[in-house]
């Protein structure tokens, strides 16, 4: 089955409405961090307070997501994601309500933390649905490959579109209006994703095939490698964004930092959609290793850039290694963990990415205070080097992983 045929088959199975809903449902999470940063910073005239509030939201989401994923594995996605969507939307609105120059910092931070803890990770949970969705479709391996490729591209697209929407809406309706728009999108499309008929397939899988009663452990050495791998890619994201902001400000174009960083997503989306054309004989472990080497080779020129045009060129190329790396990690997680723990695994990987982002941004920011953008980008290259080391050391164990067979459960 060709890549185009696989995408058409997926669209035919779930319908275009599901694709749209699952994509829009993940946009608010991509809007939330920058939205809180912009709102709090502008209302309190303090980038430190705004950055702290955004960081608390991100870390709370990294902690809360695996808990929600485990609960979804146990009782089904529908009730969990529905509650998360409504509480998360209310939380975004609450951040707007409590943020004013006279507000208590503790109250703002609490609202941001509760909001981040509640926000659903729609992308990872959508990945969980594809195996039961395609179970009876024929050539499931190719269809799941295509689905995971699409999901990787959709995640990248959401993290390009989300911040861009915040920027546009902040101009049109002020930062408060931008965050309220994110709340409305989450309430509508997050809830729609929760109640979509595909959520019932996940619930039925855990209760009717006997897999929900298993006692197999989630953690293994191979899965720990994948968590660390996502920590690396998150560190790359955080350090690239920080280095980009530092260079853009030094060049007198601070406002362009978001647009420059968005170029990373363009190459990543393109590569993500194309990777499903690879032959099945090229295992996920091999793809992960090759993509990790690509991250290192394509990030190394960041140490030499000294202008915005050069930075745009390097970031555009770097994006082509990002999605293949992440897609391989998530696909391997779907193979390595017991089927009734897949939701937990996917959200753990997403949480590790968020923690890596905070770590990368923090370390790069500290180094940039003393040395400018080059030390910040050195964090990017260092994280890529760790990714290569991880993929190389664990390659044998990861290569031995085989797709889960639901009939054998």
Coordinates of C-alpha atoms in Angstrom, one line a residue:
X1 CA 0.0 0.0 0.0
X2 CA 1.4 3.4 -1.0
X3 CA 1.6 6.3 1.4
X4 CA -1.1 8.2 -0.5
X5 CA -3.4 5.1 -0.4
X6 CA -2.8 4.7 3.3
X7 CA -3.8 8.3 4.1
X8 CA -6.9 7.9 1.9
X9 CA -7.8 4.7 3.8
X10 CA -7.4 6.4 7.2
X11 CA -9.6 9.3 6.0
X12 CA -12.2 6.9 4.7
X13 CA -12.3 4.9 8.0
X14 CA -12.7 7.8 10.5
X15 CA -14.0 10.6 8.2
X16 CA -12.7 14.1 7.7
X17 CA -14.6 15.5 10.7
X18 CA -12.5 13.4 13.1
X19 CA -9.2 14.5 11.6
X20 CA -10.3 18.2 11.9
X21 CA -11.6 17.7 15.5
X22 CA -8.5 15.9 16.7
X23 CA -6.3 18.5 15.2
X24 CA -8.2 21.5 16.6
X25 CA -8.5 19.8 19.9
X26 CA -4.7 19.9 20.4
X27 CA -4.4 23.6 19.4
X28 CA -5.3 25.1 22.8
X29 CA -2.4 23.3 24.5
X30 CA 0.0 24.8 22.0
X31 CA -1.6 28.2 22.6
X32 CA -1.6 28.1 26.4
X33 CA 2.0 28.5 27.3
X34 CA 2.7 31.5 25.1
X35 CA -0.7 32.9 25.8
X36 CA -0.1 32.9 29.6
X37 CA 3.3 34.3 29.1
X38 CA 2.1 37.2 27.0
X39 CA -1.0 37.9 29.2
X40 CA 0.8 37.9 32.5
X41 CA 3.9 39.7 31.2
X42 CA 1.7 42.5 29.7
X43 CA -0.7 42.9 32.6
X44 CA 2.0 42.9 35.3
X45 CA 4.8 44.4 33.2
X46 CA 7.1 41.6 34.3
X47 CA 8.6 39.0 32.0
X48 CA 9.9 37.1 35.0
X49 CA 6.5 36.7 36.4
X50 CA 5.0 35.8 33.0
X51 CA 7.8 33.3 32.3
X52 CA 7.3 31.7 35.7
X53 CA 3.5 31.4 35.2
X54 CA 4.1 29.8 31.8
X55 CA 6.7 27.5 33.2
X56 CA 4.4 26.4 36.0
X57 CA 1.7 25.6 33.4
X58 CA 4.1 23.5 31.3
X59 CA 5.5 21.5 34.2
X60 CA 2.0 20.9 35.7
X61 CA 0.9 19.6 32.4
X62 CA 3.9 17.3 32.2
X63 CA 2.9 15.9 35.6
X64 CA -0.8 15.7 35.0
X65 CA -0.8 14.2 31.6
X66 CA 0.5 10.8 32.5
X67 CA -1.9 10.6 35.4
X68 CA -4.8 11.4 33.0
X69 CA -3.4 8.9 30.5
X70 CA -3.3 6.1 33.2
X71 CA -6.9 7.0 34.2
X72 CA -8.0 6.9 30.5
X73 CA -6.4 3.5 30.2
X74 CA -8.4 2.3 33.1
X75 CA -11.9 3.8 32.5
X76 CA -11.7 4.9 28.9
X77 CA -10.8 8.2 27.2
X78 CA -14.3 9.6 26.9
X79 CA -15.0 10.7 30.6
X80 CA -11.3 11.7 31.2
X81 CA -10.9 13.9 28.2
X82 CA -14.3 15.4 28.6
X83 CA -13.6 16.5 32.1
X84 CA -10.1 17.7 31.2
X85 CA -11.4 19.8 28.3
X86 CA -14.1 21.5 30.4
X87 CA -11.8 22.1 33.4
X88 CA -8.9 23.2 31.2
X89 CA -11.1 25.7 29.4
X90 CA -12.4 27.0 32.7
X91 CA -8.8 27.2 33.9
X92 CA -7.7 29.3 30.9
X93 CA -10.6 31.7 31.6
X94 CA -9.7 31.8 35.3
X95 CA -6.1 32.8 34.4
X96 CA -7.6 35.8 32.5
X97 CA -9.9 36.7 35.4
X98 CA -7.2 36.6 38.1
X99 CA -4.5 38.4 36.2
X100 CA -4.3 42.1 36.9
X101 CA -1.6 44.4 38.2
X102 CA -2.9 44.1 41.8
X103 CA -3.4 40.4 41.7
X104 CA -1.5 38.0 44.0
X105 CA 1.4 36.3 42.3
X106 CA 0.5 33.1 44.2
X107 CA -3.1 33.2 42.8
X108 CA -1.9 33.6 39.3
X109 CA 0.6 30.8 39.6
X110 CA -2.1 28.6 41.2
X111 CA -4.5 29.2 38.4
X112 CA -1.8 28.5 35.8
X113 CA -0.8 25.3 37.6
X114 CA -4.3 24.0 37.9
X115 CA -4.9 24.8 34.2
X116 CA -1.8 23.0 33.1
X117 CA -2.6 20.0 35.2
X118 CA -6.0 19.7 33.6
X119 CA -5.2 20.4 29.9
X120 CA -5.6 17.2 27.8
X121 CA -2.8 15.9 25.6
X122 CA -5.0 15.2 22.6
X123 CA -2.1 14.3 20.3
X124 CA -0.8 11.3 22.3
X125 CA -4.4 10.1 23.1
X126 CA -5.2 10.3 19.4
X127 CA -2.3 8.0 18.7
X128 CA -3.7 5.4 21.1
X129 CA -6.9 5.2 19.0
X130 CA -5.3 4.3 15.7
X131 CA -4.6 0.6 16.4
X132 CA -8.1 -0.3 17.4
X133 CA -9.5 2.0 14.6
X134 CA -7.4 0.0 12.0
X135 CA -7.7 -3.4 13.6
X136 CA -10.0 -4.8 10.9
X137 CA -8.9 -2.7 8.0
X138 CA -6.2 -4.9 6.5
X139 CA -2.5 -4.1 6.2
X140 CA -2.7 -2.6 9.7
X141 CA 1.1 -2.1 10.0
X142 CA 1.1 0.3 7.0
X143 CA -2.0 2.1 8.2
X144 CA -0.6 2.6 11.7
X145 CA 2.7 3.8 10.2
X146 CA 0.7 6.4 8.2
X147 CA -1.4 7.4 11.2
X148 CA 1.6 7.9 13.4
X149 CA 3.3 9.9 10.6
X150 CA 0.2 12.1 10.3
X151 CA 0.0 12.5 14.1
X152 CA 3.7 13.6 14.3
X153 CA 3.1 16.2 11.5
X154 CA -0.2 17.3 13.2
X155 CA 1.6 17.9 16.5
X156 CA 4.3 20.0 14.8
X157 CA 1.7 21.9 12.8
X158 CA -0.2 22.6 16.0
X159 CA 2.8 24.0 17.8
X160 CA 3.4 26.3 14.8
X161 CA -0.2 27.4 14.5
X162 CA -0.9 27.8 18.2
X163 CA 1.7 30.5 19.0
X164 CA 0.8 32.2 15.6
X165 CA -2.8 32.4 16.7
X166 CA -1.8 33.9 20.0
X167 CA 0.2 36.5 18.2
X168 CA -2.6 37.4 15.8
X169 CA -5.4 37.3 18.4
X170 CA -3.4 39.3 20.8
X171 CA -3.2 42.1 18.3
X172 CA -6.9 41.9 17.4
X173 CA -8.5 41.1 20.8
X174 CA -5.7 41.8 23.3
X175 CA -3.8 39.0 25.2
X176 CA -6.9 38.2 27.3
X177 CA -9.0 37.7 24.2
X178 CA -6.4 35.4 22.8
X179 CA -6.4 33.2 25.8
X180 CA -10.2 33.2 26.0
X181 CA -10.3 32.1 22.4
X182 CA -8.1 29.1 23.4
X183 CA -10.6 28.3 26.1
X184 CA -13.5 28.3 23.7
X185 CA -11.6 26.1 21.2
X186 CA -10.7 23.6 24.0
X187 CA -14.3 23.5 25.3
X188 CA -15.7 22.8 21.9
X189 CA -13.2 20.6 20.1
X190 CA -11.6 18.9 23.2
X191 CA -15.1 17.8 24.2
X192 CA -16.0 16.8 20.7
X193 CA -12.8 14.7 20.6
X194 CA -13.8 13.1 23.9
X195 CA -17.2 12.0 22.8
X196 CA -16.3 11.0 19.2
X197 CA -17.2 7.3 18.5
X198 CA -13.5 6.4 18.2
X199 CA -13.1 6.9 22.0
X200 CA -15.4 3.9 22.5
X201 CA -13.0 1.7 20.5
X202 CA -10.3 2.3 23.1
X203 CA -12.6 1.6 26.0
X204 CA -13.9 -1.6 24.4
X205 CA -10.3 -2.8 23.8
X206 CA -9.4 -2.5 27.4
X207 CA -12.6 -4.3 28.6
X208 CA -13.5 -6.9 26.0
X209 CA -10.3 -8.4 24.9
X210 CA -8.9 -9.2 28.3
X211 CA -5.9 -6.8 27.9
X212 CA -7.2 -4.5 30.6
X213 CA -6.7 -7.2 33.3
X214 CA -3.0 -7.8 32.6
X215 CA -0.3 -7.1 35.1
X216 CA 2.6 -6.5 32.7
X217 CA 4.8 -3.6 33.8
X218 CA 4.9 -0.3 31.9
X219 CA 8.6 0.4 32.6
X220 CA 11.4 -1.4 30.9
X221 CA 14.9 -0.3 29.9
X222 CA 13.8 0.3 26.3
X223 CA 10.8 2.4 27.4
X224 CA 13.0 4.4 29.7
X225 CA 15.2 5.1 26.7
X226 CA 12.2 6.5 24.8
X227 CA 11.3 8.8 27.7
X228 CA 14.9 10.1 27.8
X229 CA 14.8 10.5 24.0
X230 CA 11.7 12.7 24.3
X231 CA 13.4 14.6 27.0
X232 CA 16.2 15.3 24.5
X233 CA 13.9 16.5 21.8
X234 CA 12.1 18.8 24.3
X235 CA 15.5 20.2 25.3
X236 CA 16.2 20.8 21.6
X237 CA 12.9 22.7 21.3
X238 CA 13.5 24.8 24.4
X239 CA 17.1 25.7 23.6
X240 CA 16.4 26.5 19.9
X241 CA 13.5 28.8 20.8
X242 CA 15.6 30.5 23.5
X243 CA 18.6 30.9 21.2
X244 CA 16.4 32.2 18.4
X245 CA 14.8 34.8 20.7
X246 CA 18.3 36.0 21.9
X247 CA 19.7 36.4 18.3
X248 CA 16.5 38.0 17.1
X249 CA 16.6 40.6 19.9
X250 CA 20.3 41.2 19.3
X251 CA 19.5 41.9 15.6
X252 CA 16.7 44.3 16.6
X253 CA 13.9 42.0 15.5
X254 CA 12.7 40.6 18.8
X255 CA 9.1 40.3 17.5
X256 CA 10.2 37.9 14.7
X257 CA 11.4 35.2 17.1
X258 CA 8.2 33.3 17.0
X259 CA 8.0 33.3 13.2
X260 CA 11.6 32.2 12.9
X261 CA 11.0 29.3 15.2
X262 CA 7.9 28.3 13.2
X263 CA 10.2 27.5 10.3
X264 CA 11.3 24.5 12.3
X265 CA 7.8 23.1 12.1
X266 CA 7.6 23.5 8.3
X267 CA 10.3 21.0 7.6
X268 CA 9.1 18.8 10.4
X269 CA 5.6 18.6 9.1
X270 CA 6.9 17.8 5.6
X271 CA 9.1 15.0 6.8
X272 CA 6.5 13.7 9.1
X273 CA 4.0 13.2 6.3
X274 CA 6.6 11.7 4.0
X275 CA 8.1 9.2 6.4
X276 CA 5.2 6.7 5.9
X277 CA 6.6 6.1 2.4
X278 CA 9.6 4.2 3.9
X279 CA 9.6 0.5 3.4
X280 CA 8.4 -1.6 6.4
X281 CA 11.7 -3.4 6.5
X282 CA 13.3 -0.3 7.9
X283 CA 12.5 -0.8 11.6
X284 CA 11.6 2.0 13.9
X285 CA 14.8 1.6 15.8
X286 CA 16.8 2.2 12.7
X287 CA 14.7 5.3 11.8
X288 CA 15.2 6.6 15.3
X289 CA 19.0 6.2 15.1
X290 CA 19.2 7.8 11.6
X291 CA 17.0 10.7 12.7
X292 CA 19.1 11.2 15.8
X293 CA 22.2 11.5 13.7
X294 CA 20.3 13.9 11.5
X295 CA 19.5 16.0 14.5
X296 CA 23.2 16.2 15.5
X297 CA 24.5 16.9 12.0
X298 CA 21.8 19.5 11.2
X299 CA 22.0 21.3 14.5
X300 CA 25.8 21.6 14.5
X301 CA 25.7 24.7 12.1
X302 CA 23.8 26.6 14.8
X303 CA 27.1 27.1 16.5
X304 CA 28.2 29.1 13.5
X305 CA 25.2 31.2 12.7
X306 CA 25.4 35.0 13.4
X307 CA 22.5 36.4 11.5
X308 CA 18.8 35.9 11.1
X309 CA 18.9 34.7 7.4
X310 CA 21.5 32.0 8.3
X311 CA 19.5 31.0 11.3
X312 CA 16.3 30.5 9.3
X313 CA 18.2 28.3 6.8
X314 CA 19.7 26.1 9.5
X315 CA 16.4 25.8 11.4
X316 CA 14.5 24.9 8.2
X317 CA 16.8 22.0 7.6
X318 CA 16.9 20.9 11.2
X319 CA 13.1 20.5 11.1
X320 CA 13.4 17.5 8.7
X321 CA 15.0 15.4 11.4
X322 CA 12.6 16.3 14.2
X323 CA 9.3 14.6 13.1
X324 CA 11.0 11.3 12.0
X325 CA 12.7 11.1 15.4
X326 CA 9.5 11.7 17.4
X327 CA 7.4 9.5 15.2
X328 CA 9.8 6.6 15.7
X329 CA 9.8 7.1 19.5
X330 CA 6.0 7.1 19.8
X331 CA 5.6 4.2 17.4
X332 CA 8.2 2.2 19.5
X333 CA 6.3 3.0 22.6
X334 CA 3.1 1.5 21.1
X335 CA 5.1 -1.7 20.5
X336 CA 7.0 -1.9 23.7
X337 CA 4.3 -1.4 26.3
X338 CA 1.3 -3.6 27.2
X339 CA -1.7 -2.6 25.1
X340 CA -3.7 -1.6 28.2
X341 CA -1.0 0.9 29.2
X342 CA -0.5 2.7 25.8
X343 CA -2.4 5.8 26.9
X344 CA -0.1 6.1 30.0
X345 CA 3.0 5.6 27.8
X346 CA 2.0 8.2 25.2
X347 CA 1.3 10.9 27.7
X348 CA 4.5 10.1 29.6
X349 CA 6.4 10.7 26.4
X350 CA 4.5 14.0 25.9
X351 CA 5.2 15.0 29.5
X352 CA 8.9 14.2 29.1
X353 CA 8.9 16.5 26.0
X354 CA 7.4 19.3 28.1
X355 CA 9.9 18.9 30.9
X356 CA 12.8 18.8 28.4
X357 CA 11.5 22.0 26.9
X358 CA 11.5 23.7 30.3
X359 CA 15.0 22.3 31.0
X360 CA 16.4 23.4 27.6
X361 CA 14.9 26.9 27.8
X362 CA 16.2 27.3 31.4
X363 CA 19.8 26.1 30.7
X364 CA 20.0 28.0 27.4
X365 CA 18.7 31.1 29.0
X366 CA 21.2 31.1 31.7
X367 CA 24.1 30.5 29.3
X368 CA 22.7 33.2 26.9
X369 CA 22.8 35.8 29.7
X370 CA 26.6 35.5 29.7
X371 CA 27.5 34.5 26.2
X372 CA 24.6 35.3 23.8
X373 CA 23.0 33.0 21.3
X374 CA 25.9 30.6 20.6
X375 CA 26.0 29.0 24.1
X376 CA 22.2 28.7 24.0
X377 CA 22.5 26.8 20.7
X378 CA 25.3 24.7 22.2
X379 CA 22.6 23.2 24.5
X380 CA 20.7 22.2 21.3
X381 CA 23.8 20.4 19.9
X382 CA 24.5 18.8 23.2
X383 CA 21.0 17.4 23.5
X384 CA 21.2 16.1 19.9
X385 CA 24.5 14.3 20.8
X386 CA 22.8 12.6 23.8
X387 CA 20.0 11.5 21.4
X388 CA 22.5 9.8 19.2
X389 CA 24.2 8.1 22.1
X390 CA 20.8 6.8 23.4
X391 CA 19.7 5.6 20.0
X392 CA 23.0 3.9 19.4
X393 CA 23.3 2.2 22.8
X394 CA 19.7 1.0 22.9
X395 CA 19.5 0.1 19.2
X396 CA 19.7 -3.7 19.6
X397 CA 17.0 -3.8 22.3
X398 CA 14.8 -1.5 20.2
X399 CA 15.3 -3.4 17.0
X400 CA 14.0 -6.6 18.7
X401 CA 10.7 -4.9 19.5
X402 CA 7.8 -6.2 17.4
X403 CA 4.4 -4.8 16.7
X404 CA 1.7 -5.8 19.3
X405 CA -0.6 -8.5 18.0
X406 CA -4.1 -8.0 19.5
X407 CA -5.1 -11.5 18.5
X408 CA -2.4 -12.8 20.8
X409 CA -3.6 -10.9 23.8

